[in-house]
Structure formats: C-alpha cells, structure tokens
XYZ file of C-alpha atoms in Angstrom:
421
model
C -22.044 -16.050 -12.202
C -19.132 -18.574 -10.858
C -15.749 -16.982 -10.279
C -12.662 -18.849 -11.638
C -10.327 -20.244 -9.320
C -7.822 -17.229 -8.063
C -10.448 -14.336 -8.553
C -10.280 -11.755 -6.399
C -13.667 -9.697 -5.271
C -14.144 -7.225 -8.391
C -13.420 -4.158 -6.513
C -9.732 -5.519 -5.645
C -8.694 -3.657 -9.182
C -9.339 -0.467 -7.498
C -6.526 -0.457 -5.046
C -4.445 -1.935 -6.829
C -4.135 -0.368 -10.038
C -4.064 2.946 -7.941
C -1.150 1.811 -6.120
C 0.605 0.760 -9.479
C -0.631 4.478 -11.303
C 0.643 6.046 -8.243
C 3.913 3.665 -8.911
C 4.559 4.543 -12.146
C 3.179 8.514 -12.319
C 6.424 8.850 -9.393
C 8.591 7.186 -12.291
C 7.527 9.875 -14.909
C 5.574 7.636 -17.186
C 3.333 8.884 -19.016
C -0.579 7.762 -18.775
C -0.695 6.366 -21.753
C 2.413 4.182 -21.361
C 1.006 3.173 -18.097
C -2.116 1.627 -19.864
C -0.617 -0.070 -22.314
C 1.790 -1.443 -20.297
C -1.286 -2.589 -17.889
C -2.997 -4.435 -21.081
C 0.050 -5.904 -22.287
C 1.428 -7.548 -19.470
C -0.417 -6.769 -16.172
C 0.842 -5.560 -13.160
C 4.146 -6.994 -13.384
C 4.827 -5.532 -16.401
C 4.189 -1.511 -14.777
C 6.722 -3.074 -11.861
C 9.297 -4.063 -14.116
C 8.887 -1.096 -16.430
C 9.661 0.805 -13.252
C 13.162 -0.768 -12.240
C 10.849 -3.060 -9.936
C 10.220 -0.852 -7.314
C 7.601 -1.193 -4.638
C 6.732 -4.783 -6.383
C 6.308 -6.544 -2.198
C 3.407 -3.822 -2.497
C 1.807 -4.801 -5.481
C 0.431 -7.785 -5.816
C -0.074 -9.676 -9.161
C -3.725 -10.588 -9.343
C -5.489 -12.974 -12.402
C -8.968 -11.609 -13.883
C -10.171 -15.133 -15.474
C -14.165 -15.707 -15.571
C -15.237 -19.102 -15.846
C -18.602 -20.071 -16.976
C -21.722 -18.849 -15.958
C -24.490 -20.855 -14.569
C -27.575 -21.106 -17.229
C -29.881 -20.662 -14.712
C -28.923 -17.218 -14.632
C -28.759 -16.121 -18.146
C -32.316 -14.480 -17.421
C -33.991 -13.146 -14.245
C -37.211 -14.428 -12.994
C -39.715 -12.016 -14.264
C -42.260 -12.602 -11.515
C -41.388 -9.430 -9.182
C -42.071 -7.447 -12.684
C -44.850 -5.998 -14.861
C -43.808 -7.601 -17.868
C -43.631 -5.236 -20.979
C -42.568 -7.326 -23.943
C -39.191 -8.183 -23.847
C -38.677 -5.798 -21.076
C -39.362 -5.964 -17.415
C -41.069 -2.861 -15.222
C -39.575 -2.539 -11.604
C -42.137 -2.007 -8.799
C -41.256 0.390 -7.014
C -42.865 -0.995 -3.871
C -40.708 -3.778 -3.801
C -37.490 -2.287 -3.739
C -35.967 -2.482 -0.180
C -33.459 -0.012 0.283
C -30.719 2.994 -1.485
C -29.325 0.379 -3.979
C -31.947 -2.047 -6.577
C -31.260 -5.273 -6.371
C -29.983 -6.848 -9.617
C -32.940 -9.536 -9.415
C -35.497 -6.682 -8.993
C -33.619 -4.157 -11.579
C -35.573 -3.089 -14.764
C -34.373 -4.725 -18.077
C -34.962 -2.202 -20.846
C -34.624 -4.589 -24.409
C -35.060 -3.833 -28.157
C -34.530 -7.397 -28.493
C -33.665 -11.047 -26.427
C -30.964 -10.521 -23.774
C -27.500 -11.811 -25.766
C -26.063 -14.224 -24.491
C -21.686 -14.245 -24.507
C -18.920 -15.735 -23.650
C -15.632 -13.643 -22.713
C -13.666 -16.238 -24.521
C -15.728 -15.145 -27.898
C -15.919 -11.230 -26.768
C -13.784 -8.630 -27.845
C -14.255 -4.942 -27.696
C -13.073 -2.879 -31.214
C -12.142 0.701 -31.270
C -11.729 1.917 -34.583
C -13.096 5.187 -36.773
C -11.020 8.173 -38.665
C -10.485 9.979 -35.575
C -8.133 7.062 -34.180
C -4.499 6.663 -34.713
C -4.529 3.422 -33.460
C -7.216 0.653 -33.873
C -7.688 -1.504 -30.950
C -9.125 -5.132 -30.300
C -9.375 -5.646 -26.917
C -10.004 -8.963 -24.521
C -11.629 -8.810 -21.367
C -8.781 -9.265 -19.730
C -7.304 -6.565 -21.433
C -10.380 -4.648 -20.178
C -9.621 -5.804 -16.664
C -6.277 -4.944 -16.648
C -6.976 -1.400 -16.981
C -7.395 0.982 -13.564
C -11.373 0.105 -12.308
C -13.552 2.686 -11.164
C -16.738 2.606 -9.300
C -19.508 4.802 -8.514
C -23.118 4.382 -8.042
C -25.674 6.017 -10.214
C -29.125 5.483 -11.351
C -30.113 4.391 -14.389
C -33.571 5.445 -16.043
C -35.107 4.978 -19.689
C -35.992 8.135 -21.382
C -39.369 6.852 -21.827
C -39.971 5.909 -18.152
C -43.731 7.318 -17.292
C -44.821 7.996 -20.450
C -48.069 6.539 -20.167
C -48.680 9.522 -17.509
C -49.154 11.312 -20.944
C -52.080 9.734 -21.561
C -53.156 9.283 -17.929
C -52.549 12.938 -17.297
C -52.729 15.033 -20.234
C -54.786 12.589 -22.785
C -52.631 12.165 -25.494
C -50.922 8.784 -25.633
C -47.441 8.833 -27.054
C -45.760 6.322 -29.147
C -43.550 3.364 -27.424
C -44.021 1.373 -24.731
C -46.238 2.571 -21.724
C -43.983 2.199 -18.978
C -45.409 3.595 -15.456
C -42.738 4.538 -12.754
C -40.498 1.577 -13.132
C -38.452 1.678 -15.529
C -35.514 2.768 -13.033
C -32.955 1.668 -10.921
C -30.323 2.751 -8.293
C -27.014 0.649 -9.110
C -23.210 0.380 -7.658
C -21.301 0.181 -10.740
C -17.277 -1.308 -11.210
C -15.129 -0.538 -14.462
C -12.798 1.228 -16.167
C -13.047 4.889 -17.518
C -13.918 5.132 -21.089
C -11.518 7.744 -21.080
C -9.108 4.788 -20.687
C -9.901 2.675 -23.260
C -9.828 6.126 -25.698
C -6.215 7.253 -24.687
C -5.136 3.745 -25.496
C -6.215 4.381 -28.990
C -4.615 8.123 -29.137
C -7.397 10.139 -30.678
C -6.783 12.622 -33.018
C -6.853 16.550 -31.997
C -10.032 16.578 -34.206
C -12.161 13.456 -32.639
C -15.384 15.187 -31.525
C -17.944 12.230 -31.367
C -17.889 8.554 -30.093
C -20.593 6.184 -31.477
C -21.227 2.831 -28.936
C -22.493 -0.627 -30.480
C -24.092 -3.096 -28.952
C -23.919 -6.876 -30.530
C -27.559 -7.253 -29.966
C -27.674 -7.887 -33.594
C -31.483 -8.080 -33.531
C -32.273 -4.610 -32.169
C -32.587 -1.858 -35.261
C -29.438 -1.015 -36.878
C -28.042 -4.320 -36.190
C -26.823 -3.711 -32.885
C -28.379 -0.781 -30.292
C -26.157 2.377 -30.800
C -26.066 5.975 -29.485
C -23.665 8.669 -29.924
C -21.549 10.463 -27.152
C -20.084 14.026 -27.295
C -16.274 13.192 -26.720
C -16.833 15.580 -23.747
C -18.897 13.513 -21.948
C -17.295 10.593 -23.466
C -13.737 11.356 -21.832
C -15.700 12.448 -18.297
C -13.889 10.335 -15.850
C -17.082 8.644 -14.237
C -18.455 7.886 -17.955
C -17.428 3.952 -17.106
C -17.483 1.033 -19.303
C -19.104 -1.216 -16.445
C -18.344 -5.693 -15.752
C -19.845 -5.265 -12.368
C -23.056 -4.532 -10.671
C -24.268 -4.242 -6.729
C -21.079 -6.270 -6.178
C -21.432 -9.105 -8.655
C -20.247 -9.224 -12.163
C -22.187 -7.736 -14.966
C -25.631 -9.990 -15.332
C -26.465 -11.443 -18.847
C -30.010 -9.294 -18.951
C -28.094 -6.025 -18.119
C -25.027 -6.412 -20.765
C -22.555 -8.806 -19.963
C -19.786 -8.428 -20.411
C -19.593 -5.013 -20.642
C -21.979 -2.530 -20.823
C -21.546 1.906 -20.814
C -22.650 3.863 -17.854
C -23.299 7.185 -18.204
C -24.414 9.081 -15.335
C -27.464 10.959 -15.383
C -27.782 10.744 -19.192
C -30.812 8.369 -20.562
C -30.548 4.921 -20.602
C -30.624 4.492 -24.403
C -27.308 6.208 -23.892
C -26.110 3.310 -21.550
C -25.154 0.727 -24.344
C -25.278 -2.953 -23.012
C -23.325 -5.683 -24.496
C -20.820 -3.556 -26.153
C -18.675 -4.653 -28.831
C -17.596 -1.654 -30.574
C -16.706 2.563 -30.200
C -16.092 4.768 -33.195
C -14.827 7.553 -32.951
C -15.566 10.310 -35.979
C -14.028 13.837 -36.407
C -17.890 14.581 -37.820
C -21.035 14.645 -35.993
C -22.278 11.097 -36.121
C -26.311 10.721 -36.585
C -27.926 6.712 -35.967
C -31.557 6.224 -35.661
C -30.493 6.767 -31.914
C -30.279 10.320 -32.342
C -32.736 11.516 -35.314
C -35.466 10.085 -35.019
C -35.373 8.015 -31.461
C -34.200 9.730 -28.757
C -35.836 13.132 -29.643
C -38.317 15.356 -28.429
C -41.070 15.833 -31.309
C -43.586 18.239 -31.055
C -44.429 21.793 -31.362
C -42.539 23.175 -28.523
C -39.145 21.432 -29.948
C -37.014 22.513 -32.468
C -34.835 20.500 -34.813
C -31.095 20.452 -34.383
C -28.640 18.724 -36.797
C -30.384 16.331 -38.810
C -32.298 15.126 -35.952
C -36.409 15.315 -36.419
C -36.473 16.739 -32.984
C -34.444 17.992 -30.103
C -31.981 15.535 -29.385
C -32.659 13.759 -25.290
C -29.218 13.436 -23.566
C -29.738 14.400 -19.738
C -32.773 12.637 -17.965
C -34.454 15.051 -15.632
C -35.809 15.661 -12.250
C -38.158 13.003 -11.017
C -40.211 11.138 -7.774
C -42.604 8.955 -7.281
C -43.515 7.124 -4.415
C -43.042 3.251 -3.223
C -46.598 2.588 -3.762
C -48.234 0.259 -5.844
C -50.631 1.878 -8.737
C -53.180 2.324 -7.733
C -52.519 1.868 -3.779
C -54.611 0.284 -0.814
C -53.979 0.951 2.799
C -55.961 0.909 5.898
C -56.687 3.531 7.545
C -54.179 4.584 10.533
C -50.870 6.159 10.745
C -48.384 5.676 7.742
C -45.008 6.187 7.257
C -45.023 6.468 3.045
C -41.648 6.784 0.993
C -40.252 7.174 -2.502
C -37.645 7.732 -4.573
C -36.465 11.141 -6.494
C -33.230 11.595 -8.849
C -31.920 14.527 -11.212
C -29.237 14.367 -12.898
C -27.953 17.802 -11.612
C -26.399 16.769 -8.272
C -28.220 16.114 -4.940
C -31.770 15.956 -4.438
C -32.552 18.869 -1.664
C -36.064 18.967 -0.902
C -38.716 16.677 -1.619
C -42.673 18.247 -0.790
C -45.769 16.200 -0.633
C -49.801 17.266 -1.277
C -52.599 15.711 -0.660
C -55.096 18.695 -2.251
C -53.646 18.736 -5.658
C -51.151 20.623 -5.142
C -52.668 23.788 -2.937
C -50.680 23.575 -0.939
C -47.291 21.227 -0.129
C -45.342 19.843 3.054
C -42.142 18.734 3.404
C -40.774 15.203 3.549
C -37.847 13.622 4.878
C -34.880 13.493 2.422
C -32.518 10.100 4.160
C -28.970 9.827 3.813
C -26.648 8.403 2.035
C -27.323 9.772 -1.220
C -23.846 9.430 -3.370
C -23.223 11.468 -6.196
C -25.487 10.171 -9.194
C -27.835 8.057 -6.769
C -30.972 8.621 -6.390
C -32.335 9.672 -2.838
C -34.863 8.126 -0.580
C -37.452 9.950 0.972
C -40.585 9.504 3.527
C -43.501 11.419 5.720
C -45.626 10.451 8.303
C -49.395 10.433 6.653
C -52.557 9.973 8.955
C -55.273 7.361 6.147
C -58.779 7.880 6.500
C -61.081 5.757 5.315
C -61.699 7.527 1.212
C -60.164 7.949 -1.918
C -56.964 9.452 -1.804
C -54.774 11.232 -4.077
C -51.009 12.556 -2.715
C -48.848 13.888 -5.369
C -44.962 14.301 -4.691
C -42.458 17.154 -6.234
C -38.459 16.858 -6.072
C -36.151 19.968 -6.199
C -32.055 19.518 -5.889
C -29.488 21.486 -4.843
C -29.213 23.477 -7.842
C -32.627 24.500 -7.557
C -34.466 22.612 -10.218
C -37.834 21.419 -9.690
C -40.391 18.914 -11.183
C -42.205 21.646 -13.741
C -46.655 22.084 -13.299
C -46.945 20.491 -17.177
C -44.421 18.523 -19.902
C -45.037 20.182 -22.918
C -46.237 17.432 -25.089
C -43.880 15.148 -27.278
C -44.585 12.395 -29.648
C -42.305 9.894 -27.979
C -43.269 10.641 -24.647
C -39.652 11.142 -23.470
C -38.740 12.903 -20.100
C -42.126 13.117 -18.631
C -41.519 14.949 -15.327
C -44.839 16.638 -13.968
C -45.610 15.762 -9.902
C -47.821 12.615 -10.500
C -51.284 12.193 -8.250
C -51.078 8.815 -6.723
C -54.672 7.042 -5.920
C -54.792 5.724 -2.827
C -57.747 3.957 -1.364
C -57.950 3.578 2.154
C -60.392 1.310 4.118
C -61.339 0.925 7.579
C-alpha cells in the first residue's frame, strides 16, 4: 500500500492523540467530548476547544490513503499450503517473534474484498444506541490509536489432529498447525468508537459485520459480550507489522480481539450493533460451538459457545520432518490466551517422561512465545511431542474430548521426524 503525500508513519497517532487526551482531560472535558471533537475536526479542533493551549506541542497531522497498488490486493500463495480460499502458514518458515504479513495465514469464507476508503464507511446502529453513527476512515483515524501485539489463531486450527490422533475426522477444513500468526497491531479502542455512540445503561451485546457479502449471512458476523467489547485492547485494527491493514487480512478495518478465536476477529468491517438482548448469528449457534457429548447447550446455541482459544505448541518443523543426524537446535511456538507462556517441556518417548526447553524473550502480553532445545538426531524414526503451561498454570490437557467441529484441539502433538545419516 502507497501512502498519500503528508502521511505520517501509522504509529504517529499514538503520541499524539495522547498528548491532546492528556490536553484536554487537564481542561475537564469529558471523554466523550474529547472524541467527538477528535472526529469532527481533528486535532485542532481539541486545541481550540481548549482556549488553544499547548497547540506549539501538538502538531496537526493529515490521515489521507491514496490508492493501493493491485499487485497487492492478494499475497502470493506459494510459501502456503493452500486450503481453498484460505492459506495454511508453515510454521517452519516463519523467522522470528512477529509473522510476517506475506507469510500470515488468511482464514476466508469467501474471496478477499476488495475496498476503497473513499467508498468505506463504518455504521453503528441497534436499540441499545442513542446515537447512530456513520463513520469515515478518517473519522476512524482521528480517534486516539492503540497498539499491541497479539496472536491470532482460527478456532479450527489442528483439527485434522482429530483424525490423525484420535480417528474421528471432524467437519470443516483440515487445517494442521498453521492456521496462526503472531501480529503487531495499530487502531483505535472499540471502546472508542462505542462511547461515541452513548450506549444505553442496558446494551449487553455487540454484533460485528463484515461486507464480505459472499460469506453466510451476507457478511461474516460474531457477537461480543459488551464486556469484552469495551476491554481497552479489544482494537478495531488499519495497521499490521508496521504497514497498513493488507486487503487479504481486512482492509480497511478489521476487529482484534486478543486471545479470543479468530472467527471473533471480524475483517472488513462495515457495521456494529449493539442489542440490549442476547444476539444469536449462525456465528454463535451452530458455528463456533463445541458439539458433542461432553458439551452442553447454552442459549439457543447447539453447543457450548467457543470464545477464548486455548493453550497450544507446536514446533517449527515441517510435517512430517527430515533431518540428518547430528546436533540440533529445534524450536516452536506456544500461546494461551491466559497471560505468559511459563514453561514449555519436550519428549521424545511419548510422553514418559519430559525435559525442559528454553522459553526466549520478548514475549508481550497476547504474543505468542518462542521456544527451543538442543536435540542430539540419530539416524531412525523419530517422534518428539511438545507441551506448553503459562503462568497461571494451565497446561496442554493428555486428550480433547471429542467435538463435531473440531474446535480448540489442544492435546501435545507427536511430531515424526526422520533422521538419516
């Protein structure tokens, strides 16, 4: 993606609408004031609304995006194992903490959309609004960014370990380890965006569209608690690893919502309602669920409704891998959604017994963590199986109870590895 002519790097929001909350918080405004102020008229607007104090300080910036390249409307899918129209990371390919956004899965239910900001708007609307908005992107761009970095995993990431493992093949597309990514995210809170439209005392539940209007219901939907909707680091994202938003991945705005599912993480968003009832979508009755005999039914779901992802690792390898014999230094990747990963134990008898591995730094809050061991190959077929546990003491369970969707499968997996001389 080009940047128009007097665009600042993405993350120069950041600093700048902190200075000018900081500004106007000192002249008793309140925070909604503040943010309309911010979409109505920009920076110079908060300035002037403040008797123009501290203006030298606070620059006036623009936020226009000019035309992307069509060359980049979608990623080469080469690096992948291709999956319909979605793309499988490999995991041995990734070179570091943070995924690439030309090796990053693409999870679709349809074609990526392609969309111009000039054409995009983003509606807020439903009976637990007092005030409908329609909102540009500049209008989203006006509004304080936040960033954070997070991973972002579909629920139905190694599900074909079902079959593999247990012999029972669930329903949906057989992804192995790779449908998963480590991102740096930039955006605003959708916390924001919902005190601009002053919710009513009895708003409990916050439904995001997509306008991919070929995925089922006319546009990919799931529904947030307004808890976790109004969590501060629940973002409404236009960047990614430093660049703005890519077309495969949502532009021009997309949800993040860390450590929740990436069904959860609606790309090319277009429009939130927000209900004083329960809301219930295909996305959350019977998608998204956990069928089977060890789940019970809530609401009018089918199943037990999948929100949180779950503790998980796997290691860098390809499936099944090849080495030569010799000295190794092997590595992975784990992630929970429960804070840090702590401890990360390897086995190369099935699980008899387990040694430790090195967990690296950094690991920021919501990342997923990097991990390796030294591992002497002989010649033979190998099989080392790898099991997470994070700080608040959750580890990868023995067996996934069966479901029919194959959500959230979590059990240590047992990696073949051949090794020749």
């Amino acid at each position: 993606m080009m940047v128009g002519d007097g665009e600042k790097d993405l993350g120069s929001w950041s600093e700048q609408s902190e200075r000018l909350w900081e500004l106007a918080s000192d002249n008793g405004m309140p925070r909604r004031h503040f943010l309309a102020l911010l979409i109505a008229g920009g920076a110079a607007a908060v300035v002037a609304a403040c008797g123009g104090g501290g203006s030298s300080s606070v620059p006036v910036t623009g936020s226009a995006v000019s035309t992307i390249d069509p060359a980049a409307l979608f990623k080469d899918p080469t690096p992948f194992i291709q999956r319909g129209a979605s793309l499988e990371s490999r995991l041995e390919l990734m070179p570091g903490l943070i995924t690439p956004n030309d090796l990053f899965f693409v999870r679709n239910n349809s074609t990526s959309v392609d969309l111009s900001v000039d054409d995009w708007s983003l509606v807020v609307e439903g009976d637990a609004v007092r005030q409908r908005l329609d909102l540009s992107f500049d209008d989203i761009r006006r509004l304080p960014s936040r960033s954070l970095v997070a991973f972002l995993e579909c629920a139905g990431n190694h599900r074909v370990m079902f079959d593999r493992l247990q012999g029972r093949a669930a329903d949906g597309t057989q992804w192995g380890r790779g449908a998963v990514g480590n991102g740096e995210w930039l955006g605003v809170s959708l916390a924001d965006v919902l005190t601009l439209a002053d919710l009513a005392d009895d708003a409990v539940s916050v439904l995001l569209v997509g306008l991919d209007e070929d995925s089922p219901e006319g546009g990919f939907q799931r529904v947030l608690p307004l808890e976790k909707a109004l969590d501060p680091d629940t973002i409404l994202a236009y960047g990614m690893n430093g660049e703005p938003l890519p077309r495969d991945h949502g532009f021009p705005l997309r949800a993040i919502v860390p450590g929740w599912v990436g069904s959860s993480q609606i790309k090319w968003l277009g429009r939130i309602v927000v209900s004083a009832d329960p809301q219930w979508t295909r996305n959350n009755t019977t998608s998204y669920v956990l069928i089977g005999d060890d789940y019970s039914p809530e609401g009018e779901a089918l199943g037990q409704v999948v929100t949180e992802q779950n503790i998980k690792s796997a290691l860098a390898l390809p499936w099944p891998a090849r080495l030569d014999s010799g000295q190794h230094v092997v590595g992975g990747f784990a992630h929970s959604p429960h804070g840090r990963i702590h401890r990360v134990q390897w086995s190369e008898d099935g699980g008899a017994s387990w040694r430790d591995s090195r967990v690296l730094d950094p690991q920021p809050q919501y990342s997923w963590a990097q991990f390796e061991f030294e591992w002497t190959a002989t010649e033979g077929e190998h099989t080392i199986m790898t099991r997470a546990t994070d700080a608040a003491g959750n580890t990868q369970p023995d067996r996934v109870p069966f479901n029919q969707k194959g959500y959230l499968f979590n059990q240590p997996l047992p990696h073949p590895i051949r090794v020749t001389a």
